[in-house]
């Protein structure tokens, strides 16, 4: 047994007891005593690292955590799960650093591979049934694909980070990283993604169960394994509130709490989004980042998009005030629209040298379940983007362009 005093981001302090098997060094469990436990997973992760960091290189399966809403939070149990990828786009998305560096500087987030279990057989319920446990202010991840709408509550995804879903015969991975506030969708074909247990720039590193390649979520490009250098085809998602989503998509399906795992989906161990509290509102990242910048507060939410040639961050407050912004970038011109009904942005690209439509040309702009509608958008191509905490975006894209004024 090893005892370790720990402190995380200047807040949580406590005593950790970690247990390993004497002969093999196998991590058997841990106990924690702490007056504040919203970051319990990372406190316990410290114990795991003290005992035997090489556990992360072994083919163990799911790490199951049982906790109590009080001061004592013990018990890890390891069980084996079978290992099991995805469609690719030929274009490689821009990266701020050489791919090798991302892999060299990745580190353990605490749980081992599949220690945070992905939801591989998702169940869904109606909006009416979801209203019995979701508040209008709760954050959800919204997907509208081929005429079908689905909502994935943040309160569920915070415990799983990945949902391997299927809509209209398309395999789509819904990924969420709570540490960077990012939700991205990817096509995965006939295979699946899992949670590797590793992080880079505090961001989730996924792995595919086909080739065992490793994909930082924000980067969308494999940095290790047989698929290194390949980028995933992104499926647009919308980060919004449950109240706004169900108003736009009243027939939406909602990911059920019946996941097959024993988790307390009534609370988020990291804080709250309605209003923002604890981790989501205060301080900087828990883990080291490759680049940093103080232009905005670390956890201020920006909207970003990237192509094979550049990354662009959009100040959402400036966009909301202006209604639309324009960017003459590398490889095209971009029109960014603010959707007040969902509190999100939509990005469109023109490959033409002709000027983008001005505000008066967008007088007929309105939003439906299919997104922005206007004659001025004819001929423009939609570009997927996503909301992110500023520190995370800059850590991956230090050369990012920033749009903060019309």
Short mmCIF file of C-alpha atoms in Angstrom, two decimals:
data_model
loop_
_atom_site.label_atom_id
_atom_site.label_comp_id
_atom_site.label_asym_id
_atom_site.label_seq_id
_atom_site.Cartn_x
_atom_site.Cartn_y
_atom_site.Cartn_z
CA UNK A 1 0.00 0.00 0.00
CA UNK A 2 1.20 3.51 -0.86
CA UNK A 3 -0.12 6.69 0.72
CA UNK A 4 0.04 10.01 -1.10
CA UNK A 5 -1.14 13.47 -0.18
CA UNK A 6 -2.61 15.19 -3.21
CA UNK A 7 -3.81 18.59 -4.32
CA UNK A 8 -5.53 19.38 -7.62
CA UNK A 9 -5.75 22.90 -9.15
CA UNK A 10 -5.33 24.46 -5.73
CA UNK A 11 -8.69 23.24 -4.47
CA UNK A 12 -9.12 19.60 -3.58
CA UNK A 13 -6.85 18.12 -0.96
CA UNK A 14 -6.97 14.71 0.62
CA UNK A 15 -5.37 11.40 1.43
CA UNK A 16 -5.06 8.66 -1.17
CA UNK A 17 -4.38 5.00 -0.43
CA UNK A 18 -3.47 2.89 -3.45
CA UNK A 19 -3.24 -0.91 -3.45
CA UNK A 20 -1.22 -3.13 -5.78
CA UNK A 21 -0.53 -6.86 -6.05
CA UNK A 22 2.90 -7.50 -4.58
CA UNK A 23 4.24 -9.88 -7.24
CA UNK A 24 2.74 -8.50 -10.45
CA UNK A 25 2.43 -4.83 -9.56
CA UNK A 26 -1.18 -4.87 -10.78
CA UNK A 27 -3.17 -1.87 -9.57
CA UNK A 28 -5.95 -3.34 -7.40
CA UNK A 29 -7.79 -0.32 -6.05
CA UNK A 30 -7.66 3.02 -4.28
CA UNK A 31 -9.33 4.97 -1.50
CA UNK A 32 -9.67 8.69 -1.08
CA UNK A 33 -10.63 10.95 1.80
CA UNK A 34 -11.33 14.49 0.62
CA UNK A 35 -13.51 17.44 1.72
CA UNK A 36 -14.34 18.24 -1.92
CA UNK A 37 -14.61 15.61 -4.62
CA UNK A 38 -15.75 17.17 -7.89
CA UNK A 39 -12.36 16.26 -9.37
CA UNK A 40 -12.32 12.82 -7.78
CA UNK A 41 -11.29 11.01 -10.93
CA UNK A 42 -8.05 12.94 -11.22
CA UNK A 43 -7.29 12.62 -7.53
CA UNK A 44 -7.66 8.87 -7.83
CA UNK A 45 -5.67 8.96 -11.04
CA UNK A 46 -2.72 10.26 -9.02
CA UNK A 47 -2.88 7.12 -6.93
CA UNK A 48 -2.89 4.93 -10.00
CA UNK A 49 0.16 6.68 -11.37
CA UNK A 50 2.04 6.42 -8.07
CA UNK A 51 1.44 2.67 -7.96
CA UNK A 52 2.21 1.62 -11.48
CA UNK A 53 2.13 3.97 -14.47
CA UNK A 54 2.74 1.13 -16.87
CA UNK A 55 -0.80 -0.13 -16.29
CA UNK A 56 -1.76 2.12 -19.20
CA UNK A 57 0.27 -0.01 -21.58
CA UNK A 58 -1.57 -3.22 -20.72
CA UNK A 59 -4.67 -4.63 -22.36
CA UNK A 60 -7.02 -4.20 -19.43
CA UNK A 61 -10.62 -3.37 -19.98
CA UNK A 62 -13.12 -1.20 -18.21
CA UNK A 63 -12.35 0.69 -15.03
CA UNK A 64 -15.52 0.95 -12.98
CA UNK A 65 -15.80 3.60 -10.29
CA UNK A 66 -18.26 3.49 -7.44
CA UNK A 67 -18.52 6.70 -5.44
CA UNK A 68 -20.56 8.19 -2.65
CA UNK A 69 -21.89 11.75 -2.46
CA UNK A 70 -19.96 12.47 0.68
CA UNK A 71 -16.41 12.48 1.88
CA UNK A 72 -15.24 8.92 1.33
CA UNK A 73 -15.01 7.69 -2.24
CA UNK A 74 -13.41 4.25 -2.62
CA UNK A 75 -13.30 1.22 -4.89
CA UNK A 76 -11.95 0.60 -8.37
CA UNK A 77 -12.69 -2.72 -10.05
CA UNK A 78 -10.95 -3.89 -13.22
CA UNK A 79 -12.74 -6.18 -15.65
CA UNK A 80 -11.74 -7.34 -19.12
CA UNK A 81 -13.59 -6.13 -22.22
CA UNK A 82 -13.02 -7.24 -25.82
CA UNK A 83 -11.12 -4.86 -28.07
CA UNK A 84 -12.61 -4.14 -31.26
CA UNK A 85 -12.71 2.69 -36.80
CA UNK A 86 -13.96 4.75 -39.16
CA UNK A 87 -14.09 6.36 -42.54
CA UNK A 88 -11.40 8.76 -43.64
CA UNK A 89 -11.26 11.84 -45.80
CA UNK A 90 -8.26 12.19 -48.11
CA UNK A 91 -7.61 15.72 -46.87
CA UNK A 92 -5.41 16.05 -43.79
CA UNK A 93 -6.57 18.74 -41.38
CA UNK A 94 -4.12 21.42 -40.32
CA UNK A 95 -2.05 20.73 -37.20
CA UNK A 96 -0.19 23.25 -35.06
CA UNK A 97 2.76 20.95 -34.42
CA UNK A 98 4.38 17.87 -35.92
CA UNK A 99 2.25 14.80 -35.26
CA UNK A 100 5.13 13.07 -33.49
CA UNK A 101 5.18 15.76 -30.82
CA UNK A 102 1.53 15.19 -29.92
CA UNK A 103 2.27 11.57 -29.18
CA UNK A 104 5.52 12.25 -27.32
CA UNK A 105 3.79 14.76 -25.03
CA UNK A 106 0.59 12.83 -24.38
CA UNK A 107 0.03 11.74 -20.80
CA UNK A 108 -2.30 9.68 -18.67
CA UNK A 109 -5.64 11.19 -17.73
CA UNK A 110 -6.00 8.64 -14.93
CA UNK A 111 -8.16 5.72 -16.06
CA UNK A 112 -6.60 3.10 -18.34
CA UNK A 113 -7.69 2.22 -21.86
CA UNK A 114 -11.50 1.80 -21.87
CA UNK A 115 -11.49 2.81 -18.21
CA UNK A 116 -14.08 5.38 -19.22
CA UNK A 117 -16.55 3.12 -21.04
CA UNK A 118 -17.96 4.27 -24.36
CA UNK A 119 -21.66 3.68 -24.99
CA UNK A 120 -21.74 1.13 -27.80
CA UNK A 121 -25.44 0.18 -27.72
CA UNK A 122 -27.20 3.49 -27.13
CA UNK A 123 -30.90 3.60 -26.27
CA UNK A 124 -33.15 6.56 -26.93
CA UNK A 125 -36.38 8.04 -25.61
CA UNK A 126 -38.81 10.74 -26.64
CA UNK A 127 -38.44 14.43 -25.80
CA UNK A 128 -41.51 14.12 -23.57
CA UNK A 129 -39.91 11.39 -21.49
CA UNK A 130 -36.58 13.23 -21.39
CA UNK A 131 -38.38 16.28 -19.98
CA UNK A 132 -38.95 14.32 -16.76
CA UNK A 133 -35.22 14.48 -15.91
CA UNK A 134 -33.65 17.15 -18.13
CA UNK A 135 -33.86 20.86 -17.30
CA UNK A 136 -34.19 23.39 -20.11
CA UNK A 137 -30.84 24.85 -19.04
CA UNK A 138 -29.01 21.50 -19.32
CA UNK A 139 -26.44 21.33 -22.10
CA UNK A 140 -26.89 18.77 -24.85
CA UNK A 141 -24.99 17.73 -27.95
CA UNK A 142 -27.36 17.90 -30.91
CA UNK A 143 -27.18 15.93 -34.15
CA UNK A 144 -29.42 16.41 -37.18
CA UNK A 145 -28.57 13.83 -39.82
CA UNK A 146 -30.58 12.91 -42.91
CA UNK A 147 -33.82 14.20 -41.45
CA UNK A 148 -33.37 12.66 -38.00
CA UNK A 149 -32.60 14.61 -34.80
CA UNK A 150 -30.93 13.22 -31.71
CA UNK A 151 -29.82 14.85 -28.46
CA UNK A 152 -27.02 13.52 -26.25
CA UNK A 153 -27.21 15.06 -22.75
CA UNK A 154 -23.93 16.39 -21.39
CA UNK A 155 -24.90 14.91 -18.01
CA UNK A 156 -24.62 11.44 -19.57
CA UNK A 157 -21.64 12.06 -21.85
CA UNK A 158 -19.53 13.43 -18.98
CA UNK A 159 -19.32 9.84 -17.70
CA UNK A 160 -18.64 8.16 -21.06
CA UNK A 161 -17.12 10.66 -23.52
CA UNK A 162 -18.01 8.53 -26.56
CA UNK A 163 -21.22 7.15 -28.08
CA UNK A 164 -20.86 4.81 -31.04
CA UNK A 165 -24.19 5.47 -32.71
CA UNK A 166 -25.83 4.62 -36.02
CA UNK A 167 -28.32 6.76 -37.96
CA UNK A 168 -29.74 5.98 -41.39
CA UNK A 169 -27.14 3.22 -41.82
CA UNK A 170 -24.30 5.64 -41.06
CA UNK A 171 -21.95 4.90 -38.17
CA UNK A 172 -21.34 8.14 -36.26
CA UNK A 173 -19.18 8.56 -33.16
CA UNK A 174 -20.38 11.29 -30.80
CA UNK A 175 -17.35 12.45 -28.80
CA UNK A 176 -17.28 14.80 -25.83
CA UNK A 177 -14.28 16.00 -23.84
CA UNK A 178 -15.34 17.66 -20.59
CA UNK A 179 -11.87 19.09 -19.93
CA UNK A 180 -11.86 21.14 -23.14
CA UNK A 181 -15.62 21.62 -23.57
CA UNK A 182 -15.58 20.11 -27.06
CA UNK A 183 -18.16 17.92 -28.83
CA UNK A 184 -17.31 16.51 -32.26
CA UNK A 185 -18.94 13.90 -34.46
CA UNK A 186 -16.99 11.54 -36.73
CA UNK A 187 -17.91 8.88 -39.25
CA UNK A 188 -16.68 5.46 -38.18
CA UNK A 189 -18.08 3.09 -40.78
CA UNK A 190 -18.44 -0.44 -39.49
CA UNK A 191 -16.08 -0.12 -36.54
CA UNK A 192 -15.92 1.84 -33.30
CA UNK A 193 -13.93 4.24 -31.16
CA UNK A 194 -12.95 3.85 -27.53
CA UNK A 195 -11.48 6.11 -24.83
CA UNK A 196 -7.72 5.56 -24.65
CA UNK A 197 -7.23 7.09 -21.19
CA UNK A 198 -4.56 9.39 -22.63
CA UNK A 199 -4.70 13.18 -23.05
CA UNK A 200 -2.89 15.84 -25.03
CA UNK A 201 -3.50 19.51 -24.23
CA UNK A 202 -6.10 18.23 -21.73
CA UNK A 203 -8.04 16.83 -24.70
CA UNK A 204 -9.44 13.34 -25.09
CA UNK A 205 -7.40 10.93 -27.20
CA UNK A 206 -9.66 8.36 -28.84
CA UNK A 207 -8.48 5.08 -30.31
CA UNK A 208 -10.11 3.01 -33.02
CA UNK A 209 -10.79 -0.63 -32.29
CA UNK A 210 -9.87 -1.71 -35.80
CA UNK A 211 -6.27 -0.52 -36.20
CA UNK A 212 -5.52 0.70 -32.64
CA UNK A 213 -4.59 4.14 -33.97
CA UNK A 214 -4.81 7.15 -31.65
CA UNK A 215 -6.79 10.31 -32.46
CA UNK A 216 -6.82 13.52 -30.38
CA UNK A 217 -10.43 14.67 -30.59
CA UNK A 218 -9.80 18.33 -31.46
CA UNK A 219 -7.09 17.49 -34.00
CA UNK A 220 -9.24 14.87 -35.76
CA UNK A 221 -6.05 13.29 -37.12
CA UNK A 222 -4.27 10.12 -36.02
CA UNK A 223 -0.95 10.80 -34.29
CA UNK A 224 0.06 7.18 -33.64
CA UNK A 225 -0.66 3.80 -35.18
CA UNK A 226 -1.29 2.45 -38.71
CA UNK A 227 -3.58 5.40 -39.58
CA UNK A 228 -1.10 8.08 -38.48
CA UNK A 229 -1.55 11.24 -40.56
CA UNK A 230 -5.09 10.38 -41.68
CA UNK A 231 -7.95 12.72 -40.77
CA UNK A 232 -11.47 11.72 -39.87
CA UNK A 233 -14.58 12.88 -41.72
CA UNK A 234 -16.34 15.24 -39.31
CA UNK A 235 -20.09 15.16 -38.79
CA UNK A 236 -21.47 18.54 -37.61
CA UNK A 237 -22.81 18.65 -34.05
CA UNK A 238 -24.45 21.49 -32.12
CA UNK A 239 -23.58 22.40 -28.53
CA UNK A 240 -26.70 24.02 -27.11
CA UNK A 241 -29.26 23.84 -24.31
CA UNK A 242 -32.01 21.27 -24.04
CA UNK A 243 -34.66 23.99 -24.07
CA UNK A 244 -33.36 25.48 -27.32
CA UNK A 245 -32.86 22.12 -29.01
CA UNK A 246 -36.33 20.73 -28.32
CA UNK A 247 -37.92 23.97 -29.54
CA UNK A 248 -36.12 23.63 -32.89
CA UNK A 249 -36.47 19.83 -33.01
CA UNK A 250 -39.61 18.82 -31.04
CA UNK A 251 -39.54 15.29 -32.50
CA UNK A 252 -35.95 14.70 -31.37
CA UNK A 253 -34.85 11.45 -29.79
CA UNK A 254 -32.78 11.70 -26.61
CA UNK A 255 -30.03 9.41 -25.37
CA UNK A 256 -31.45 7.46 -22.43
CA UNK A 257 -29.89 7.05 -19.01
CA UNK A 258 -30.28 3.31 -19.51
CA UNK A 259 -26.69 2.84 -20.59
CA UNK A 260 -25.93 -0.42 -18.82
CA UNK A 261 -23.53 1.33 -16.44
CA UNK A 262 -24.03 2.37 -12.84
CA UNK A 263 -23.48 6.13 -12.96
CA UNK A 264 -25.19 9.02 -11.21
CA UNK A 265 -26.54 10.90 -14.22
CA UNK A 266 -28.28 13.39 -11.93
CA UNK A 267 -25.03 15.23 -11.31
CA UNK A 268 -21.85 16.26 -13.06
CA UNK A 269 -18.79 15.65 -10.84
CA UNK A 270 -17.00 18.58 -12.49
CA UNK A 271 -19.58 21.30 -11.93
CA UNK A 272 -22.49 22.74 -13.88
CA UNK A 273 -23.25 24.52 -17.13
CA UNK A 274 -26.49 26.11 -15.99
CA UNK A 275 -25.05 28.40 -14.77
CA UNK A 276 -21.36 27.65 -15.27
CA UNK A 277 -19.76 26.54 -12.02
CA UNK A 278 -16.60 24.89 -10.71
CA UNK A 279 -14.29 23.49 -13.39
CA UNK A 280 -16.28 24.93 -16.30
CA UNK A 281 -16.09 28.48 -14.98
CA UNK A 282 -12.84 28.85 -13.07
CA UNK A 283 -9.10 28.67 -13.47
CA UNK A 284 -7.04 27.07 -16.20
CA UNK A 285 -6.52 23.53 -17.46
CA UNK A 286 -5.71 20.72 -15.05
CA UNK A 287 -3.06 19.22 -17.33
CA UNK A 288 -0.12 20.85 -19.17
CA UNK A 289 -0.62 22.30 -22.65
CA UNK A 290 1.81 22.71 -25.54
CA UNK A 291 0.95 26.38 -26.11
CA UNK A 292 -0.86 29.07 -24.13
CA UNK A 293 -2.18 32.56 -24.72
CA UNK A 294 -4.02 35.07 -22.52
CA UNK A 295 -6.04 36.86 -25.20
CA UNK A 296 -9.16 35.40 -23.58
CA UNK A 297 -9.79 33.72 -20.24
CA UNK A 298 -8.70 30.07 -20.50
CA UNK A 299 -12.23 28.67 -20.41
CA UNK A 300 -13.99 31.30 -22.46
CA UNK A 301 -15.96 29.53 -25.16
CA UNK A 302 -15.00 30.28 -28.77
CA UNK A 303 -16.27 28.70 -31.97
CA UNK A 304 -13.58 27.25 -34.19
CA UNK A 305 -13.20 25.60 -37.55
CA UNK A 306 -10.19 24.19 -39.37
CA UNK A 307 -9.36 23.06 -42.88
CA UNK A 308 -6.28 21.51 -44.46
CA UNK A 309 -4.67 25.00 -44.54
CA UNK A 310 -5.73 27.02 -41.50
CA UNK A 311 -7.52 27.20 -38.17
CA UNK A 312 -9.91 30.02 -37.29
CA UNK A 313 -11.33 30.98 -33.87
CA UNK A 314 -14.46 33.11 -33.64
CA UNK A 315 -15.34 35.33 -30.70
CA UNK A 316 -18.93 34.24 -30.08
CA UNK A 317 -19.90 37.45 -28.31
CA UNK A 318 -18.72 39.52 -31.27
CA UNK A 319 -20.52 37.20 -33.68
CA UNK A 320 -23.76 37.32 -31.69
CA UNK A 321 -23.64 41.11 -31.67
CA UNK A 322 -22.85 41.44 -35.39
CA UNK A 323 -25.06 38.59 -36.60
CA UNK A 324 -22.50 37.62 -39.24
CA UNK A 325 -18.74 37.82 -39.80
CA UNK A 326 -16.56 37.34 -42.86
CA UNK A 327 -13.06 35.94 -43.23
CA UNK A 328 -10.81 35.93 -46.30
CA UNK A 329 -8.64 32.97 -45.51
CA UNK A 330 -6.31 30.46 -47.06
CA UNK A 331 -8.17 28.49 -49.67
CA UNK A 332 -11.41 30.44 -49.68
CA UNK A 333 -13.70 33.06 -48.24
CA UNK A 334 -15.81 32.29 -45.21
CA UNK A 335 -19.18 33.56 -44.03
CA UNK A 336 -20.03 32.89 -40.38
CA UNK A 337 -23.62 33.25 -39.18
CA UNK A 338 -25.00 33.44 -35.63
CA UNK A 339 -28.03 31.28 -34.84
CA UNK A 340 -29.72 32.94 -31.86
CA UNK A 341 -32.24 30.12 -31.52
CA UNK A 342 -29.52 27.56 -30.77
CA UNK A 343 -26.75 29.92 -29.56
CA UNK A 344 -24.35 28.52 -32.12
CA UNK A 345 -22.48 29.45 -35.29
CA UNK A 346 -22.73 28.19 -38.86
CA UNK A 347 -19.74 28.46 -41.22
CA UNK A 348 -19.91 28.60 -45.03
CA UNK A 349 -17.11 28.71 -47.59
CA UNK A 350 -16.91 30.11 -51.10
CA UNK A 351 -14.14 29.12 -53.49
CA UNK A 352 -15.09 32.00 -55.76
CA UNK A 353 -13.26 35.33 -55.90
CA UNK A 354 -16.61 37.09 -55.85
CA UNK A 355 -17.46 38.98 -52.69
CA UNK A 356 -19.48 37.19 -50.04
CA UNK A 357 -23.07 38.36 -49.51
CA UNK A 358 -23.40 41.49 -47.42
CA UNK A 359 -25.82 41.84 -44.51
CA UNK A 360 -28.60 43.30 -46.72
CA UNK A 361 -28.41 40.25 -48.97
CA UNK A 362 -29.18 38.15 -45.91
CA UNK A 363 -32.42 39.98 -45.13
CA UNK A 364 -34.37 36.80 -45.82
CA UNK A 365 -32.18 34.72 -43.50
CA UNK A 366 -34.11 32.44 -41.16
CA UNK A 367 -33.41 29.17 -39.39
CA UNK A 368 -35.26 25.88 -39.68
CA UNK A 369 -34.54 22.31 -38.62
CA UNK A 370 -32.28 22.15 -41.71
CA UNK A 371 -30.24 25.15 -40.58
CA UNK A 372 -29.84 28.65 -42.08
CA UNK A 373 -32.09 29.42 -45.06
CA UNK A 374 -31.38 32.29 -47.47
CA UNK A 375 -31.07 32.73 -51.23
CA UNK A 376 -27.68 34.33 -50.55
CA UNK A 377 -26.31 30.99 -49.30
CA UNK A 378 -26.82 29.26 -52.65
CA UNK A 379 -23.53 27.90 -53.93
CA UNK A 380 -21.77 28.10 -50.56
CA UNK A 381 -20.35 25.01 -48.87
CA UNK A 382 -20.94 24.32 -45.19
CA UNK A 383 -17.79 23.87 -43.10
CA UNK A 384 -18.09 21.92 -39.81
CA UNK A 385 -16.99 23.75 -36.67
CA UNK A 386 -17.35 23.32 -32.94
CA UNK A 387 -17.33 25.21 -29.65
CA UNK A 388 -14.20 24.91 -27.48
CA UNK A 389 -12.52 26.45 -24.47
CA UNK A 390 -10.00 29.03 -25.64
CA UNK A 391 -7.01 27.42 -23.90
CA UNK A 392 -7.64 24.13 -25.72
CA UNK A 393 -8.09 25.67 -29.16
CA UNK A 394 -4.92 27.72 -28.86
CA UNK A 395 -2.95 24.76 -27.48
CA UNK A 396 -3.59 22.88 -30.73
CA UNK A 397 -3.58 25.87 -33.09
CA UNK A 398 -1.13 28.59 -31.91
CA UNK A 399 -1.19 30.12 -35.41
CA UNK A 400 -4.98 30.44 -35.38
CA UNK A 401 -6.69 33.41 -36.95
CA UNK A 402 -9.12 35.16 -34.57
CA UNK A 403 -12.31 36.89 -35.70
CA UNK A 404 -13.50 39.35 -33.10
CA UNK A 405 -14.99 42.22 -35.13
CA UNK A 406 -17.00 42.68 -38.37
#
